[in-house]
Structure formats: structure tokens, C-alpha cells
Short mmCIF file of C-alpha atoms in Angstrom, two decimals:
data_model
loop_
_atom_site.label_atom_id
_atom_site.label_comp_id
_atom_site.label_asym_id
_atom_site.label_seq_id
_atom_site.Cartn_x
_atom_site.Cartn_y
_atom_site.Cartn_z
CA UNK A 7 -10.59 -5.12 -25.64
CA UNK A 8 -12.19 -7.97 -24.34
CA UNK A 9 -15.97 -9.06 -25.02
CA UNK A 10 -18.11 -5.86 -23.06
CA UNK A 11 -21.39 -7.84 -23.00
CA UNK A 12 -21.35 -7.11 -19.23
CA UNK A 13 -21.34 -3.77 -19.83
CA UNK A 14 -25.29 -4.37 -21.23
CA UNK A 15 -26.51 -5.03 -17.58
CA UNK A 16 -28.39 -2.99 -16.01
CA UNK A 17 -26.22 -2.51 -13.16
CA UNK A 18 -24.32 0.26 -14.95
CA UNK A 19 -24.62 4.07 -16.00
CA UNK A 20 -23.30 5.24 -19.55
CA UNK A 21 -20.62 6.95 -17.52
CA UNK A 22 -19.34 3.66 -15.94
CA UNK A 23 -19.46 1.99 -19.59
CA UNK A 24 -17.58 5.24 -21.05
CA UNK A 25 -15.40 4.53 -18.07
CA UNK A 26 -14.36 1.04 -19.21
CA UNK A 27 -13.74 1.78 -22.78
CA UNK A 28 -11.47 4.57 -21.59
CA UNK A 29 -9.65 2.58 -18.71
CA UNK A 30 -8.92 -0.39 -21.85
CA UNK A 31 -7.48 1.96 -24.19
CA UNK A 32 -4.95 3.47 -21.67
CA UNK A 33 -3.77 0.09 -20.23
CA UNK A 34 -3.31 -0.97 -23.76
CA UNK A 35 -0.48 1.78 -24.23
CA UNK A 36 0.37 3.61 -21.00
CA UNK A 37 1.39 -0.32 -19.11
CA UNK A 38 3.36 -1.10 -21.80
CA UNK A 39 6.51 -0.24 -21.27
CA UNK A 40 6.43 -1.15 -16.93
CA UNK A 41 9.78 -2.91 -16.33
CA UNK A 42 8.93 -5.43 -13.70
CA UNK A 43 11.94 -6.90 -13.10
CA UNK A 44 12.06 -3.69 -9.68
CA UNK A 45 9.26 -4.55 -8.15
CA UNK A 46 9.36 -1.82 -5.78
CA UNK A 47 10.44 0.75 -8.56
CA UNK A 48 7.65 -1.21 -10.96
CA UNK A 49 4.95 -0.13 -8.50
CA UNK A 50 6.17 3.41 -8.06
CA UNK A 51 6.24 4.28 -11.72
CA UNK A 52 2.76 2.61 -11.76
CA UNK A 53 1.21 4.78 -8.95
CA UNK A 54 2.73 7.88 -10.57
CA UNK A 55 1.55 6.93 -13.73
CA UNK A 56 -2.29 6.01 -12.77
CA UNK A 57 -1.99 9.48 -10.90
CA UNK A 58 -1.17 11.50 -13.54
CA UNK A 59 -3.86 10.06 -16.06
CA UNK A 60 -6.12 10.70 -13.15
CA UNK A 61 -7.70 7.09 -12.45
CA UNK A 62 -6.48 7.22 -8.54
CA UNK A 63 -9.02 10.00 -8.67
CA UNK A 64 -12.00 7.19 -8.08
CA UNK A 65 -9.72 5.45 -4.86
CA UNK A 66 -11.07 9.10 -2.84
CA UNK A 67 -14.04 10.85 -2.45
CA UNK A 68 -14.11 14.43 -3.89
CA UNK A 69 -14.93 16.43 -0.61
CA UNK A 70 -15.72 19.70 -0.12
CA UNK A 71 -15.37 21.84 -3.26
CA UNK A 72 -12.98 19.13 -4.77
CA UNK A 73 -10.44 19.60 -1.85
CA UNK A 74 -9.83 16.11 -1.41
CA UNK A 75 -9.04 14.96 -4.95
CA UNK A 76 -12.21 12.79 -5.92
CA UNK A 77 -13.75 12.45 -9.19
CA UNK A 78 -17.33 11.96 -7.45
CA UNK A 79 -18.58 12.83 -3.99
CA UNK A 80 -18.06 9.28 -2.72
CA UNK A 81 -16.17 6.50 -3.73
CA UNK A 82 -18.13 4.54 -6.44
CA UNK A 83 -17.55 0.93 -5.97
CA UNK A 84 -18.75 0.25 -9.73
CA UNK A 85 -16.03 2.58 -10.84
CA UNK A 86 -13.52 0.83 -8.68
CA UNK A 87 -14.48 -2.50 -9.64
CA UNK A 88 -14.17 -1.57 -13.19
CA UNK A 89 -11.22 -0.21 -13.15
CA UNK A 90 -9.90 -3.18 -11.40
CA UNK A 91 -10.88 -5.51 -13.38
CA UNK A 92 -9.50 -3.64 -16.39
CA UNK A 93 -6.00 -2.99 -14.84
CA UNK A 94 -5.79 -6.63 -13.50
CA UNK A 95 -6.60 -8.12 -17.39
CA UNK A 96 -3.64 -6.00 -18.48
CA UNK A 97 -1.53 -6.35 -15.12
CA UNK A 98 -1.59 -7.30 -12.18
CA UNK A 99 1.28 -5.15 -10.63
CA UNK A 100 -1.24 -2.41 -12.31
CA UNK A 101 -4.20 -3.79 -10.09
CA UNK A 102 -2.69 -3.87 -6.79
CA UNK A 103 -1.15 -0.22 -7.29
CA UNK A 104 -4.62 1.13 -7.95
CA UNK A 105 -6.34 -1.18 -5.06
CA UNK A 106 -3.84 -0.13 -2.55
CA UNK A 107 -4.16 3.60 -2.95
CA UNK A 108 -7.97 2.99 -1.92
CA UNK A 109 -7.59 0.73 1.00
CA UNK A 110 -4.54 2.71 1.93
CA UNK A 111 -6.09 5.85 2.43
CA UNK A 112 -10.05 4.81 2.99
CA UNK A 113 -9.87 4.58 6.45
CA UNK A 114 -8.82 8.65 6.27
CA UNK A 115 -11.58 9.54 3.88
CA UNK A 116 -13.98 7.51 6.12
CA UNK A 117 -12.94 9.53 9.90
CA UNK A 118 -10.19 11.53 9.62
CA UNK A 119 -9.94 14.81 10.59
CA UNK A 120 -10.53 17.92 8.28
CA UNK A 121 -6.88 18.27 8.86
CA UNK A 122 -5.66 14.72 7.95
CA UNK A 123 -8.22 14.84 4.74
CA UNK A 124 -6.32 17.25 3.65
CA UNK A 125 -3.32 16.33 4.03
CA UNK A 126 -3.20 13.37 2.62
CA UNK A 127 -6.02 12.04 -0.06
CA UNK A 128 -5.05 14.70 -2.75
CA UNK A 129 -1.71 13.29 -2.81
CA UNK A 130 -3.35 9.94 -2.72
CA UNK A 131 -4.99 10.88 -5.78
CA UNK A 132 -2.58 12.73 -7.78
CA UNK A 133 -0.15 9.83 -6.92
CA UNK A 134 2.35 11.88 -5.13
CA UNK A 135 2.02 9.50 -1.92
CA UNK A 136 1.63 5.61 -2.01
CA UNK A 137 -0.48 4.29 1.39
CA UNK A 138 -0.50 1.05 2.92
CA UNK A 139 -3.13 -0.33 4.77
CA UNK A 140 -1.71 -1.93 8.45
CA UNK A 141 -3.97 -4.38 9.69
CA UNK A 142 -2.64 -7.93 9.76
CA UNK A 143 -0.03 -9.43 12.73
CA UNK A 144 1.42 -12.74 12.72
CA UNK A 145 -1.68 -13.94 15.17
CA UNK A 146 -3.92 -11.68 13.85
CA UNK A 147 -4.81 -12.10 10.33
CA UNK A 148 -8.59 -13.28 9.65
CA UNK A 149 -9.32 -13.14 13.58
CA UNK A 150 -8.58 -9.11 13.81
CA UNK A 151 -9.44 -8.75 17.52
CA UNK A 152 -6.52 -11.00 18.61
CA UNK A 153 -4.13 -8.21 17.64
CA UNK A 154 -1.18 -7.47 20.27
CA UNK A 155 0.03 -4.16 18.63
CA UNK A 156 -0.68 -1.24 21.23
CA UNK A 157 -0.80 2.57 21.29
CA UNK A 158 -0.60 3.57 24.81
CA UNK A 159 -1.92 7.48 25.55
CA UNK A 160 0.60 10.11 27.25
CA UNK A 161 -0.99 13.45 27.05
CA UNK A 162 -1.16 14.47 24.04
CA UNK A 163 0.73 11.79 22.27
CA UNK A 164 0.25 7.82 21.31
CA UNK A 165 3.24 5.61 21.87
CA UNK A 166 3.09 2.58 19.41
CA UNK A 167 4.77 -0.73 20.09
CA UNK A 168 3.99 -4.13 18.55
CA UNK A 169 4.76 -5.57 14.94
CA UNK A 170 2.67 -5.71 11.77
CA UNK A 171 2.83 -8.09 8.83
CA UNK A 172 1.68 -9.09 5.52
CA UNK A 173 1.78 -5.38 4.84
CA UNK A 174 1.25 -4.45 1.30
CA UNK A 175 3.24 -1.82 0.12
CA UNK A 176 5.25 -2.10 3.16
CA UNK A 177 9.04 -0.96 2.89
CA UNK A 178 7.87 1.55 0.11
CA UNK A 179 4.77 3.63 1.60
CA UNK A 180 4.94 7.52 2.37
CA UNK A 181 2.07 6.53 5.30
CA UNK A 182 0.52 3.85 7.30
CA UNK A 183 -3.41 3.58 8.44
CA UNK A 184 -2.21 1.34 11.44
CA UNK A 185 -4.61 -0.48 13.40
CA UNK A 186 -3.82 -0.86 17.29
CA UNK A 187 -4.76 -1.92 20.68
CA UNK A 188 -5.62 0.99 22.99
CA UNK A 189 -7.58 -0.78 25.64
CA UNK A 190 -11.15 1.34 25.84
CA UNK A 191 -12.76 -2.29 26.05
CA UNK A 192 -11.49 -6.05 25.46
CA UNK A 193 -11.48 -7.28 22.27
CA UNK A 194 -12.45 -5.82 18.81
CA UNK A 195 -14.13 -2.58 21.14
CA UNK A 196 -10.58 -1.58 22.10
CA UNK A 197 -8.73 -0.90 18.70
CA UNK A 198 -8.32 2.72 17.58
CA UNK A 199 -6.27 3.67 14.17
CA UNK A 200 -3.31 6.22 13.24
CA UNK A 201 -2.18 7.64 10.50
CA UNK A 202 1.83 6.63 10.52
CA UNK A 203 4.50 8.84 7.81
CA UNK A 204 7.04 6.64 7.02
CA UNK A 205 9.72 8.57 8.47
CA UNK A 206 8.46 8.82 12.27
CA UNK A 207 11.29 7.45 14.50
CA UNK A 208 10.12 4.10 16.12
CA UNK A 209 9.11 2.59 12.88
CA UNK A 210 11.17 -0.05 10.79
CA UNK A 211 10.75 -2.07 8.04
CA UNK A 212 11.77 -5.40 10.54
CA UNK A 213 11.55 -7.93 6.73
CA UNK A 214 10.85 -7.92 3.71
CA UNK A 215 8.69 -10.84 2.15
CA UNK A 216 8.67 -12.15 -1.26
CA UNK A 217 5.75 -13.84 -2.61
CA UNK A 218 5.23 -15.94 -5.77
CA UNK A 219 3.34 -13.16 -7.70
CA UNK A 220 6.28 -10.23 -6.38
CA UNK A 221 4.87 -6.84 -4.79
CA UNK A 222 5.61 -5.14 -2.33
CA UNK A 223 5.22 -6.48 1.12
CA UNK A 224 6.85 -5.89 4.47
CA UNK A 225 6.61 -6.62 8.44
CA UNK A 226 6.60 -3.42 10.33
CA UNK A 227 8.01 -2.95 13.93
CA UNK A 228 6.90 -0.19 15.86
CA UNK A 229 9.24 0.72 19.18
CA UNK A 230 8.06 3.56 20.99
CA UNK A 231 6.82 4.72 18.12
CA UNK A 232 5.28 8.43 19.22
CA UNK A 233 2.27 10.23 17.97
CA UNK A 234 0.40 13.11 18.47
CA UNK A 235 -2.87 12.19 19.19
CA UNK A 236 -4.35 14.38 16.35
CA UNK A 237 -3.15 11.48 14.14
CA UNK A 238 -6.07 9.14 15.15
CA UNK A 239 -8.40 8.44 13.13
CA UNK A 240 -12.50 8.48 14.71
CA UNK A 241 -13.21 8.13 18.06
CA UNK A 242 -10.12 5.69 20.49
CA UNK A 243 -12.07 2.12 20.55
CA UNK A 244 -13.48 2.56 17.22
CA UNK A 245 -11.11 1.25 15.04
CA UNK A 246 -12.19 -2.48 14.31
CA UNK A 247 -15.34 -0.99 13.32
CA UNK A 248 -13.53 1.48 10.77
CA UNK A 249 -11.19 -0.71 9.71
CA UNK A 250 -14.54 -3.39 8.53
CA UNK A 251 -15.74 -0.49 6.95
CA UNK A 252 -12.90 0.24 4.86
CA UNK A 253 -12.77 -3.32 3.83
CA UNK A 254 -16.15 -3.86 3.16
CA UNK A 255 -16.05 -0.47 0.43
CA UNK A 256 -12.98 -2.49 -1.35
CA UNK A 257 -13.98 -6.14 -0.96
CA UNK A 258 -16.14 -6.37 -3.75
CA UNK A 259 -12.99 -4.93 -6.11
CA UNK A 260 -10.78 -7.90 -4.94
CA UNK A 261 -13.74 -10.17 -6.82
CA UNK A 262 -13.58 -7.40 -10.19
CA UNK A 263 -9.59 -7.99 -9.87
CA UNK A 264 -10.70 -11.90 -9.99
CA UNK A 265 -12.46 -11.10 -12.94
CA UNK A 266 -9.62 -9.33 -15.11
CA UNK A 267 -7.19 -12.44 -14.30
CA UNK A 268 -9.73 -15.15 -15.08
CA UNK A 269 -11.08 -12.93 -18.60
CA UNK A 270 -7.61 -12.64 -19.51
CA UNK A 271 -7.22 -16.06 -19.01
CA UNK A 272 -10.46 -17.06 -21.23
CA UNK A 273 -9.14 -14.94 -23.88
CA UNK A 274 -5.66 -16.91 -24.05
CA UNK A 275 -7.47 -20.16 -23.66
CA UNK A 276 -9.68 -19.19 -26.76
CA UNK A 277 -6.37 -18.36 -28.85
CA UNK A 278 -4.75 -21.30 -28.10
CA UNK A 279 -7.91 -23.39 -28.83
CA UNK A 280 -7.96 -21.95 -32.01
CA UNK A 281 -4.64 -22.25 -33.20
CA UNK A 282 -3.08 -25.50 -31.28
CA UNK A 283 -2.85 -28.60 -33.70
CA UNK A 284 -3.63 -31.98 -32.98
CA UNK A 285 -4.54 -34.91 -33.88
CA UNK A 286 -5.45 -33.65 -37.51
CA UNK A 287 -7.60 -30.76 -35.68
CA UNK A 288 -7.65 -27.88 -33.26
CA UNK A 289 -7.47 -28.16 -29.80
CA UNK A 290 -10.75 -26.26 -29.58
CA UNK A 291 -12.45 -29.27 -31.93
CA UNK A 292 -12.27 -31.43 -28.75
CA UNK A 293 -15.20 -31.77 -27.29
CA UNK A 294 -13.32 -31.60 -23.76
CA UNK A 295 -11.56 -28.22 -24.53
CA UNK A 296 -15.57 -27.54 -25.49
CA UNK A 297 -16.75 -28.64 -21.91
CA UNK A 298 -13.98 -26.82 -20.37
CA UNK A 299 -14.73 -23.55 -22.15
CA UNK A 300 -18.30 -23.88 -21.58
CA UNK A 301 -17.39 -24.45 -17.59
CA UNK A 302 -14.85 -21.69 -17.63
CA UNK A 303 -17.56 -18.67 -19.68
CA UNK A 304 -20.31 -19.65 -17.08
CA UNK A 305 -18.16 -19.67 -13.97
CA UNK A 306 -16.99 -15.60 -15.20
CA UNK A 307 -20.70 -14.54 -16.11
CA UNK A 308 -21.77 -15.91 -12.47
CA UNK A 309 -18.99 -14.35 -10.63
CA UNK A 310 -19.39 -11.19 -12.74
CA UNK A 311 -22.87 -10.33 -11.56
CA UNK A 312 -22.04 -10.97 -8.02
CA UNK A 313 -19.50 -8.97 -8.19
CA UNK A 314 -21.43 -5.81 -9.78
CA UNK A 315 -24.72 -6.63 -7.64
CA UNK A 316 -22.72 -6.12 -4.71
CA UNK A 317 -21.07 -2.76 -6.21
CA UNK A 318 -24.74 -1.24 -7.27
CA UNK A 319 -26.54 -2.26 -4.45
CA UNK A 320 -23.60 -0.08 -1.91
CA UNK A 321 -23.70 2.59 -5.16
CA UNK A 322 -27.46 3.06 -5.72
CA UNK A 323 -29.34 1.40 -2.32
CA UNK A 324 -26.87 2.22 -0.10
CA UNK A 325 -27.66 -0.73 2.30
CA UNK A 326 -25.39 -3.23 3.84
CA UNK A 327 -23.14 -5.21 1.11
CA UNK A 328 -21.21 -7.39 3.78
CA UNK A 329 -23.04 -10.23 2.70
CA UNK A 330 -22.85 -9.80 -1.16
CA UNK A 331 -19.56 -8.51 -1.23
CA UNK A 332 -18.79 -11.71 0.64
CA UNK A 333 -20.48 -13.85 -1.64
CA UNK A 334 -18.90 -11.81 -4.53
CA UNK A 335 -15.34 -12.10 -3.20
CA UNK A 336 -15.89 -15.85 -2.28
CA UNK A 337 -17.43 -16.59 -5.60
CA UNK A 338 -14.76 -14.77 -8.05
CA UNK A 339 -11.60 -15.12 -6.41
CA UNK A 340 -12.30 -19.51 -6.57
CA UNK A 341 -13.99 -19.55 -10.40
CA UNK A 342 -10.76 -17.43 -11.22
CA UNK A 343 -8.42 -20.32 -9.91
CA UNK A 344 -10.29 -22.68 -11.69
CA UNK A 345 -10.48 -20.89 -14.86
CA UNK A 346 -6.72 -20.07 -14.42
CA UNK A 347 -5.74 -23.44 -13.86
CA UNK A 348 -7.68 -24.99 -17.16
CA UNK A 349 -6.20 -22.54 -19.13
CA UNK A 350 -2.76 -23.12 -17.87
CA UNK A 351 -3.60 -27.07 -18.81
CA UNK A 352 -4.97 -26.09 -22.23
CA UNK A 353 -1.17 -25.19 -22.78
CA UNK A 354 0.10 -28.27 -21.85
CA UNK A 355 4.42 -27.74 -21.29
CA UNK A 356 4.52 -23.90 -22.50
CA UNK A 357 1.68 -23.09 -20.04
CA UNK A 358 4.53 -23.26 -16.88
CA UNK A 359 7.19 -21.72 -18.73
CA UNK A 360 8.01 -18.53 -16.69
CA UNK A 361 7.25 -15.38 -17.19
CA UNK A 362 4.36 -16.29 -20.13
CA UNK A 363 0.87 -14.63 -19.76
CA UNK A 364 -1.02 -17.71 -17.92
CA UNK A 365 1.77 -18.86 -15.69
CA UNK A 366 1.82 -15.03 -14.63
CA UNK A 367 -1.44 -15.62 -13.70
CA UNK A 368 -1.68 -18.55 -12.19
CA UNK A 369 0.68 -17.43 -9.47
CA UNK A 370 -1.52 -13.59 -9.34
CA UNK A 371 -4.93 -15.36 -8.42
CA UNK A 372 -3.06 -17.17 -5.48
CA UNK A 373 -3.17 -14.62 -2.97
CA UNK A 374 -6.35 -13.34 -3.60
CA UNK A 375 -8.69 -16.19 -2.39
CA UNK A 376 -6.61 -15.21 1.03
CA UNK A 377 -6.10 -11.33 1.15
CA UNK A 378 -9.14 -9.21 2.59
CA UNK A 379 -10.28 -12.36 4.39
CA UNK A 380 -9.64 -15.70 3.34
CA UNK A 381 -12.96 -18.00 0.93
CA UNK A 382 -13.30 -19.60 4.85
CA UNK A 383 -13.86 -16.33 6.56
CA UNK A 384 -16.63 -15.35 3.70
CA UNK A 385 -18.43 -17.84 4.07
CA UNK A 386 -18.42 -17.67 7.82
CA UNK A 387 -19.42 -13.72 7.27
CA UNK A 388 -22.19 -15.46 4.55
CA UNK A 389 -23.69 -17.66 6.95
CA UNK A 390 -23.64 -15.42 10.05
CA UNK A 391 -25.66 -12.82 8.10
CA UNK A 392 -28.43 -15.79 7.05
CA UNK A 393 -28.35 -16.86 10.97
CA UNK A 394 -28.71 -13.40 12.11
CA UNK A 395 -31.80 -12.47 9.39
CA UNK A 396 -33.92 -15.77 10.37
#
């Protein structure tokens, strides 16, 4: 395991550290043997396999008497961010199998019915249903209101027509929290969300898209797509605000998942300082490879305690985190490129050979200064929360 220093701040419970220690010793055996070369298969066996050994259990909260599958009465975001951060050191596929089972199924835990609860977070948990979180349209990505995608009401029933895209686990999820227009007001006031199986007629997987770090991901096409209205989730018109909730428990974990890529990359930077030859000394002799590791330590440790301010201040204050978790998200996600991409140079030639551990990387922290709102949009969020306290 990597340096636990962090674990020394005071943002943490003996629990979370126990957590940690446990979370590192299972990666180092149960992920070994993950063929990758299915991604879809890959990040089946993975969500089966963090079921089983019971870490999906922190993605939901426990309910009433346990019913829903939690570990604790509420989501912890310091247990989510460490188990993030652990899975995404070890890999990445690992990281977005865990993440997705939480923003999958939060808006449920957040306003669905006693009903829908049920039916659907203890499978979450026990990893006997993947969920997919279906936000995003091809003119509707950071600007959310803009969606097109609407659920018109007959009787009983929602139709659903419109597109989705940029849908993680898309093409391989047993249900969909979809977000859609249904008109109560204009703009973000007249989005309501549905819980969508996988099998209801009206709903295809339109394309799949590959990325350069490969997971699932899929546009979604909804024609006449029907629904009984008991699959809404909250009140009709009150979607954008659920669906900012759900984001805002999970965005602070996007910055912890920041942190596992860029500590892995530190440690294989430090190994290959160590060991690389040249010029009648080390690599790590250089007084540049010195600056850079200095640079590279500092730019973790101040992305680190953003990231687990944000997660005890939601945990133990329980006041707004939009603002930290932006600052977190904003913060981690662009030190973890950076630290990536000096590692990758501290290689030189063997540093962009495929499928080695820092090229791997370098194409994981990509997507994540864009995914659950882009470094522009936080600091937008950032500044409209100092403009709105002054």
C-alpha cells in the first residue's frame, strides 16, 4: 500500500482508516486476475465481484431495518471517496464500476418510492443489477436545462421520446435513472426523472462509443417509450433539482478517483527515479526530476484535503458542499493530469508504450476533468457561490 499519511488527518474516523487498509488489501488480490481485453464483460465481473465482498454496500444508504442494502444509514461520502481512490490506484475499470453503482442508483435512494427502494438498491448493492445514470444529450451536457428528451403524461403512464448520450454503462445496464422534459415550467423547473429497466420496449441502445480509456458507454433512444407513472422519481418538475443532488453526493469521489490515478502515478515516478541510469547517476539525482517530484507530492497533498474537506464537511456538518466539492473536483482532477503527464515524461520512450501502468493512466485522467461537469463549469459553480455570499 501506498504512503497512508492522509489517513492522520483529522478528517477521518478509525472506521474510515480500518476501511482503507481493508479496501488495499482486497484490490491487491481480488483485481488481479480482471481480463480487460471485454470491456463490457471486464465491468460485469467487476460489479459482481465488489458486490459480493460487500464494498457496493457504501454506494446505498441502509434504510429501514437494513432493507435497502447499506452499510450505514446514509451514504458516507468519506467512505466513498476512499474507496475510490483505492480502487482507482489499483484500476480504473475498478473505479468507475464502484462510482457508477452510486450515481446510478442515488437518484432512487434520494426520492423514490418505498416501492422502487426496494426494488432496486439491494440489488444495487449486492451487485446483482448494474445502473446507469441518464443525464447528458448531445446539446445538453454541462447546460442540463437545454435538454429535448420528453416524457409526455397519458393517465397513468409516461411516454418517453428523445435520445440520451455519453451514457456510462449504457448498452450493459439492468436500469436507467433518466432525466426528461415534462413541461410543469420552462427550463430546469420542468424536468422530472424515471426509473427505465433495460428491457421496456421503446428503448435502444442507438451507438455505442469508444473512448481512449474503454468502458462502457452508449447513446440511448427512447421511441414511445411507455411508463407507468409509479416509475417517477419525486414530485413531476423536480428532477433538475434531484438530479444536482445526486451529483453533488458523488462529485467530491470523482476528485478521490483523481487522487488514486495521480498516487499511483507518484509511486511509479519514485521507482523509476530510483532505478533509471544516467549519466553516471539516477534519474532521481537530477535536481529537475527533484523539482518535479517536489511539484508533483504538493499538488496530491493540496488536492487531497480538498477533496476530504468537502467529504467531512457533507459527512459531519451536513451543510452545502457545492462549492467545495467544486473546488475539490476542479482542483484534483487538473493536479492529476499534471502529475500524470510528468510521470509519463520521467519514462521517456517506455512511458507511451501501450498498455504499461502510466500510459494507462494518462489516457484514465482524461475524461475526468470533463465528466460530472467539466474544470469550466466548477469554477463557474465556484464563483457563483462567492457572488451569491457577498
Amino acid at each position: 500500500m501506498a504512503s497512508t499519511d492522509w489517513l492522520e488527518w483529522p478528517f477521518f474516523d478509525d472506521h474510515h482508516r480500518a476501511l482503507a487498509a481493508r479496501a488495499d488489501a482486497w484490490c491487491g488480490s481480488a483485481l488481479a486476475g480482471i481480463d480487460h481485453a471485454d470491456t463490457d464483460a471486464a465491468c460485469r465481473e467487476l460489479v459482481g465481484r465488489l458486490g459480493q465482498a460487500g464494498w457496493l454496500r457504501y454506494c446505498v444508504p441502509a434504510g429501514p431495518e437494513g432493507g435497502w442494502g447499506g452499510v450505514l444509514p446514509a451514504v458516507d461520502s468519506r467512505a466513498v471517496c476512499i474507496l475510490r481512490e483505492t480502487l482507482a490506484r489499483h484500476d480504473g475499470l475498478a473505479d468507475f464500476a464502484f462510482a457508477m453503482q452510486g450515481l446510478g442508483s442515488g437518484a432512487i435512494a434520494l426520492a423514490g418510492s418505498d416501492v422502487l427502494r426496494a426494488r432496486y438498491l439491494p440489488r444495487v448493492a449486492r451487485g446483482k443489477a448494474i445502473a446507469a445514470f441518464a443525464l447528458s444529450e448531445i446539446d445538453a451536457g454541462s447546460d442540463v436545462a437545454a435538454m429535448a428528451c420528453e416524457a409526455r403524461r397519458e393517465g397513468d403512464h409516461y411516454v418517453l421520446n428523445g435520445a440520451k448520450t455519453w451514457i456510462s454503462n449504457g448498452g450493459i445496464a439492468d436500469f436507467y435513472c433518466v432525466f426528461a422534459r415534462t413541461g410543469e415550467a420552462p427550463g430546469a423547473r420542468g424536468i422530472s426523472a424515471f426509473v427505465v429497466d433495460a428491457g421496456t420496449p421503446g428503448l435502444d441502445i442507438a451507438e455505442r462509443i469508444e473512448v481512449i480509456a474503454p468502458h462502457p458507454l452508449a447513446t440511448l433512444r427512447f421511441v414511445d417509450c411507455r411508463l407507468p407513472a409509479s416509475q417517477r422519481l419525486g414530485e413531476a418538475g423536480q428532477g433538475f433539482k434531484l438530479a444536482m443532488m445526486t451529483l453533488d453526493i458523488f462529485r467530491a469521489s470523482v476528485a478521490a478517483a483523481a487522487l488514486g490515478f495521480a498516487r499511483r502515478a507518484l509511486d511509479e515516478a519514485l521507482g523509476r527515479a530510483q532505478s533509471r541510469r544516467m549519466f553516471g547517476q539516477t534519474l532521481g539525482d537530477l535536481q529537475l526530476t527533484q523539482a518535479a517530484l517536489g511539484d508533483m507530492a504538493t499538488a496530491i497533498d493540496a488536492s487531497a484535503l480538498l477533496t476530504y474537506r468537502a467529504a467531512w464537511q457533507r459527512d459531519v456538518t451536513g451543510r452545502s458542499t457545492t462549492r467545495e466539492a467544486a473546488m475539490a473536483k476542479m482542483m484534483a482532477t487538473e493536479s492529476a493530469q499534471s502529475v500524470i503527464d510528468r510521470a509519463l515524461q520521467m519514462f521517456g520512450g517506455a512511458g507511451v508504450v501501450s498498455g504499461t501502468p502510466v500510459e494507462k493512466l494518462y489516457r484514465e485522467i482524461r475524461a475526468l476533468r470533463i465528466y460530472e461537469g467539466a474544470t469550466e463549469v466548477q469554477k463557474l459553480i465556484i464563483a457563483r457561490a462567492l457572488l451569491k455570499g457577498g
